[in-house]
Tab-separated table of N, CA and C and ligand atoms in Angstrom:
chain	number	residue	atom	x	y	z
A	1432	MET	N	67.885	32.316	13.026
A	1432	MET	CA	68.583	32.334	13.142
A	1432	MET	C	68.547	31.634	10.703
A	1433	ALA	N	69.197	32.920	10.734
A	1433	ALA	CA	70.057	32.615	9.227
A	1433	ALA	C	70.713	31.296	9.132
A	1434	GLU	N	70.333	30.412	8.557
A	1434	GLU	CA	71.217	29.066	8.066
A	1434	GLU	C	72.834	29.385	6.817
A	1435	ILE	N	73.026	29.147	8.698
A	1435	ILE	CA	75.144	29.764	7.513
A	1435	ILE	C	76.005	28.698	6.350
A	1436	VAL	N	75.672	29.386	5.474
A	1436	VAL	CA	76.480	27.854	4.012
A	1436	VAL	C	77.781	28.982	3.611
A	1437	PRO	N	77.732	27.866	3.853
A	1437	PRO	CA	79.734	28.319	3.624
A	1437	PRO	C	80.130	28.942	1.478
A	1438	PRO	N	80.642	29.807	1.625
A	1438	PRO	CA	80.597	30.353	-0.033
A	1438	PRO	C	81.609	29.243	-0.754
A	1439	ARG	N	80.840	30.080	-1.724
A	1439	ARG	CA	81.501	29.063	-2.975
A	1439	ARG	C	82.383	29.834	-3.827
A	1440	GLU	N	81.770	31.347	-3.975
A	1440	GLU	CA	83.224	31.827	-5.554
A	1440	GLU	C	83.348	33.410	-4.179
A	1441	ARG	N	83.606	34.025	-4.458
A	1441	ARG	CA	83.686	35.310	-3.552
A	1441	ARG	C	84.361	35.988	-5.499
A	1442	VAL	N	84.241	37.480	-4.775
A	1442	VAL	CA	84.883	39.048	-5.714
A	1442	VAL	C	85.269	39.237	-5.500
A	1443	CYS	N	86.244	40.261	-5.994
A	1443	CYS	CA	86.849	41.656	-4.995
A	1443	CYS	C	86.522	42.312	-5.209
A	1444	GLU	N	86.005	43.674	-4.350
A	1444	GLU	CA	85.696	44.828	-4.878
A	1444	GLU	C	86.076	45.930	-5.254
A	1445	ARG	N	87.693	45.284	-5.583
A	1445	ARG	CA	88.781	46.063	-5.482
A	1445	ARG	C	88.724	46.427	-7.250
A	1446	CYS	N	89.129	45.128	-7.569
A	1446	CYS	CA	90.037	44.491	-9.196
A	1446	CYS	C	89.045	43.718	-9.944
A	1447	GLY	N	87.561	43.478	-9.287
A	1447	GLY	CA	87.327	42.711	-10.073
A	1447	GLY	C	87.481	41.001	-10.751
A	1448	ARG	N	88.674	40.250	-9.292
A	1448	ARG	CA	87.964	39.010	-9.614
A	1448	ARG	C	87.852	38.511	-9.265
A	1449	HIS	N	87.824	36.178	-9.580
A	1449	HIS	CA	86.520	36.461	-9.368
A	1449	HIS	C	87.420	34.948	-8.959
A	1450	ASP	N	86.809	34.338	-8.190
A	1450	ASP	CA	87.474	33.122	-7.522
A	1450	ASP	C	85.607	32.119	-7.515
A	1451	VAL	N	85.827	30.454	-7.116
A	1451	VAL	CA	84.897	29.854	-7.301
A	1451	VAL	C	85.507	29.099	-5.959
A	1452	TRP	N	84.451	28.588	-5.582
A	1452	TRP	CA	85.778	27.165	-4.870
A	1452	TRP	C	85.854	25.839	-5.565
A	1453	ASP	N	86.422	25.416	-5.070
A	1453	ASP	CA	87.099	23.714	-5.664
A	1453	ASP	C	86.864	22.181	-4.573
A	1454	GLU	N	86.000	21.890	-4.312
A	1454	GLU	CA	85.783	21.390	-3.718
A	1454	GLU	C	86.913	20.790	-3.515
A	1455	GLY	N	87.074	19.326	-5.089
A	1455	GLY	CA	87.972	18.712	-4.842
A	1455	GLY	C	89.608	18.630	-4.530
A	1456	LYS	N	89.898	20.437	-5.098
A	1456	LYS	CA	91.246	20.473	-4.691
A	1456	LYS	C	90.568	21.131	-3.364
A	1457	SER	N	89.593	21.432	-2.781
A	1457	SER	CA	90.233	22.439	-1.220
A	1457	SER	C	91.750	23.826	-0.992
A	1458	SER	N	90.200	24.380	-2.575
A	1458	SER	CA	90.900	26.112	-2.877
A	1458	SER	C	90.773	26.404	-4.037
A	1459	TRP	N	90.793	27.814	-3.559
A	1459	TRP	CA	90.002	28.640	-5.279
A	1459	TRP	C	90.682	28.211	-5.951
A	1460	ILE	N	89.459	28.194	-7.004
A	1460	ILE	CA	90.430	28.563	-8.847
A	1460	ILE	C	90.087	29.812	-9.012
A	1461	ILE	N	90.406	30.304	-10.065
A	1461	ILE	CA	89.671	32.082	-10.979
A	1461	ILE	C	88.751	31.492	-11.664
A	1462	ALA	N	87.627	31.768	-11.633
A	1462	ALA	CA	86.313	32.006	-12.435
A	1462	ALA	C	86.332	32.015	-13.774
A	1463	SER	N	85.519	31.737	-14.660
A	1463	SER	CA	85.802	32.337	-16.301
A	1463	SER	C	84.568	32.394	-16.118
A	1464	ALA	N	84.073	33.806	-17.166
A	1464	ALA	CA	83.928	34.272	-18.083
A	1464	ALA	C	83.739	34.599	-19.075
A	1465	GLU	N	82.528	33.802	-19.831
A	1465	GLU	CA	82.392	33.447	-21.362
A	1465	GLU	C	84.546	33.731	-21.804
A	1466	GLY	N	84.853	31.911	-21.711
A	1466	GLY	CA	86.194	31.910	-21.970
A	1466	GLY	C	86.993	32.724	-21.252
A	1467	GLU	N	87.196	33.777	-20.352
A	1467	GLU	CA	87.959	34.441	-20.191
A	1467	GLU	C	88.457	34.618	-18.501
A	1468	LYS	N	89.657	34.279	-17.678
A	1468	LYS	CA	89.953	33.938	-16.357
A	1468	LYS	C	89.592	35.835	-16.487
A	1469	GLU	N	88.493	35.061	-15.159
A	1469	GLU	CA	88.182	36.646	-14.193
A	1469	GLU	C	89.278	37.579	-13.017
A	1470	PHE	N	91.055	36.632	-13.576
A	1470	PHE	CA	91.454	37.091	-12.560
A	1470	PHE	C	92.525	39.020	-11.698
A	1471	GLY	N	91.643	39.342	-12.723
A	1471	GLY	CA	91.694	41.720	-11.603
A	1471	GLY	C	93.271	41.723	-11.935
A	1472	SER	N	93.400	42.188	-10.941
A	1472	SER	CA	94.769	43.157	-11.337
A	1472	SER	C	96.286	41.994	-10.134
A	1473	PRO	N	97.136	41.361	-10.614
A	1473	PRO	CA	97.223	41.288	-9.552
A	1473	PRO	C	98.768	41.451	-8.432
A	1474	TYR	N	98.679	42.974	-8.918
A	1474	TYR	CA	99.150	43.702	-7.210
A	1474	TYR	C	97.996	44.940	-6.744
A	1475	CYS	N	96.670	43.920	-6.334
A	1475	CYS	CA	95.632	44.297	-6.126
A	1475	CYS	C	95.870	43.281	-4.706
A	1476	LEU	N	95.508	43.523	-3.857
A	1476	LEU	CA	95.512	43.796	-2.672
A	1476	LEU	C	94.450	42.969	-2.459
A	1477	HIS	N	93.493	41.930	-2.480
A	1477	HIS	CA	92.350	41.659	-3.160
A	1477	HIS	C	91.014	41.958	-1.617
A	1478	GLU	N	90.319	42.304	-1.888
A	1478	GLU	CA	88.657	42.472	-0.921
A	1478	GLU	C	87.794	42.318	-0.946
A	1479	TRP	N	87.563	41.189	-0.382
A	1479	TRP	CA	87.074	39.152	-0.787
A	1479	TRP	C	85.130	40.364	-0.136
A	1480	ASP	N	84.732	39.756	-1.477
A	1480	ASP	CA	83.296	40.183	-0.289
A	1480	ASP	C	82.569	39.146	0.217
A	1481	ILE	N	83.472	38.711	0.356
A	1481	ILE	CA	82.194	37.549	1.047
A	1481	ILE	C	82.407	37.693	2.815
A	1482	SER	N	81.286	37.050	3.840
A	1482	SER	CA	81.199	37.534	4.978
A	1482	SER	C	82.159	37.477	6.341
A	1483	GLY	N	82.110	38.906	6.443
A	1483	GLY	CA	83.222	39.187	7.521
A	1483	GLY	C	82.991	38.113	8.372
A	1484	THR	N	81.806	36.550	9.169
A	1484	THR	CA	82.189	36.003	9.543
A	1484	THR	C	82.115	35.327	9.496
A	1485	TYR	N	82.369	34.590	8.909
A	1485	TYR	CA	82.977	33.344	8.291
A	1485	TYR	C	84.680	33.122	7.904
A	1486	ASN	N	84.372	32.382	9.293
A	1486	ASN	CA	85.625	31.877	9.266
A	1486	ASN	C	86.481	30.780	8.793
A	1487	PRO	N	87.105	29.819	7.355
A	1487	PRO	CA	87.250	28.575	7.185
A	1487	PRO	C	87.553	27.849	7.880
A	1488	LEU	N	88.197	28.266	9.589
A	1488	LEU	CA	89.714	27.320	9.633
A	1488	LEU	C	88.920	26.904	11.186
A	1489	ALA	N	87.479	28.066	11.613
A	1489	ALA	CA	86.592	26.949	12.301
A	1489	ALA	C	86.274	25.520	13.015
B	2785	LIG	ZN1	91.648	42.003	-6.626
């Protein structure tokens, strides 16, 4: 059995949006790279690259 680790970050496969999990806020925040926020496209229906088997509500 592989160890299940909840995702700490996620990347949209369509627009490149990059979020990281903020433990204190219990929410996703937009990641920054080289001083620029990687918020991708506001019109994108984000397709996150995290595992489909992970259910944060479980
Ligand atoms: Zn997207």
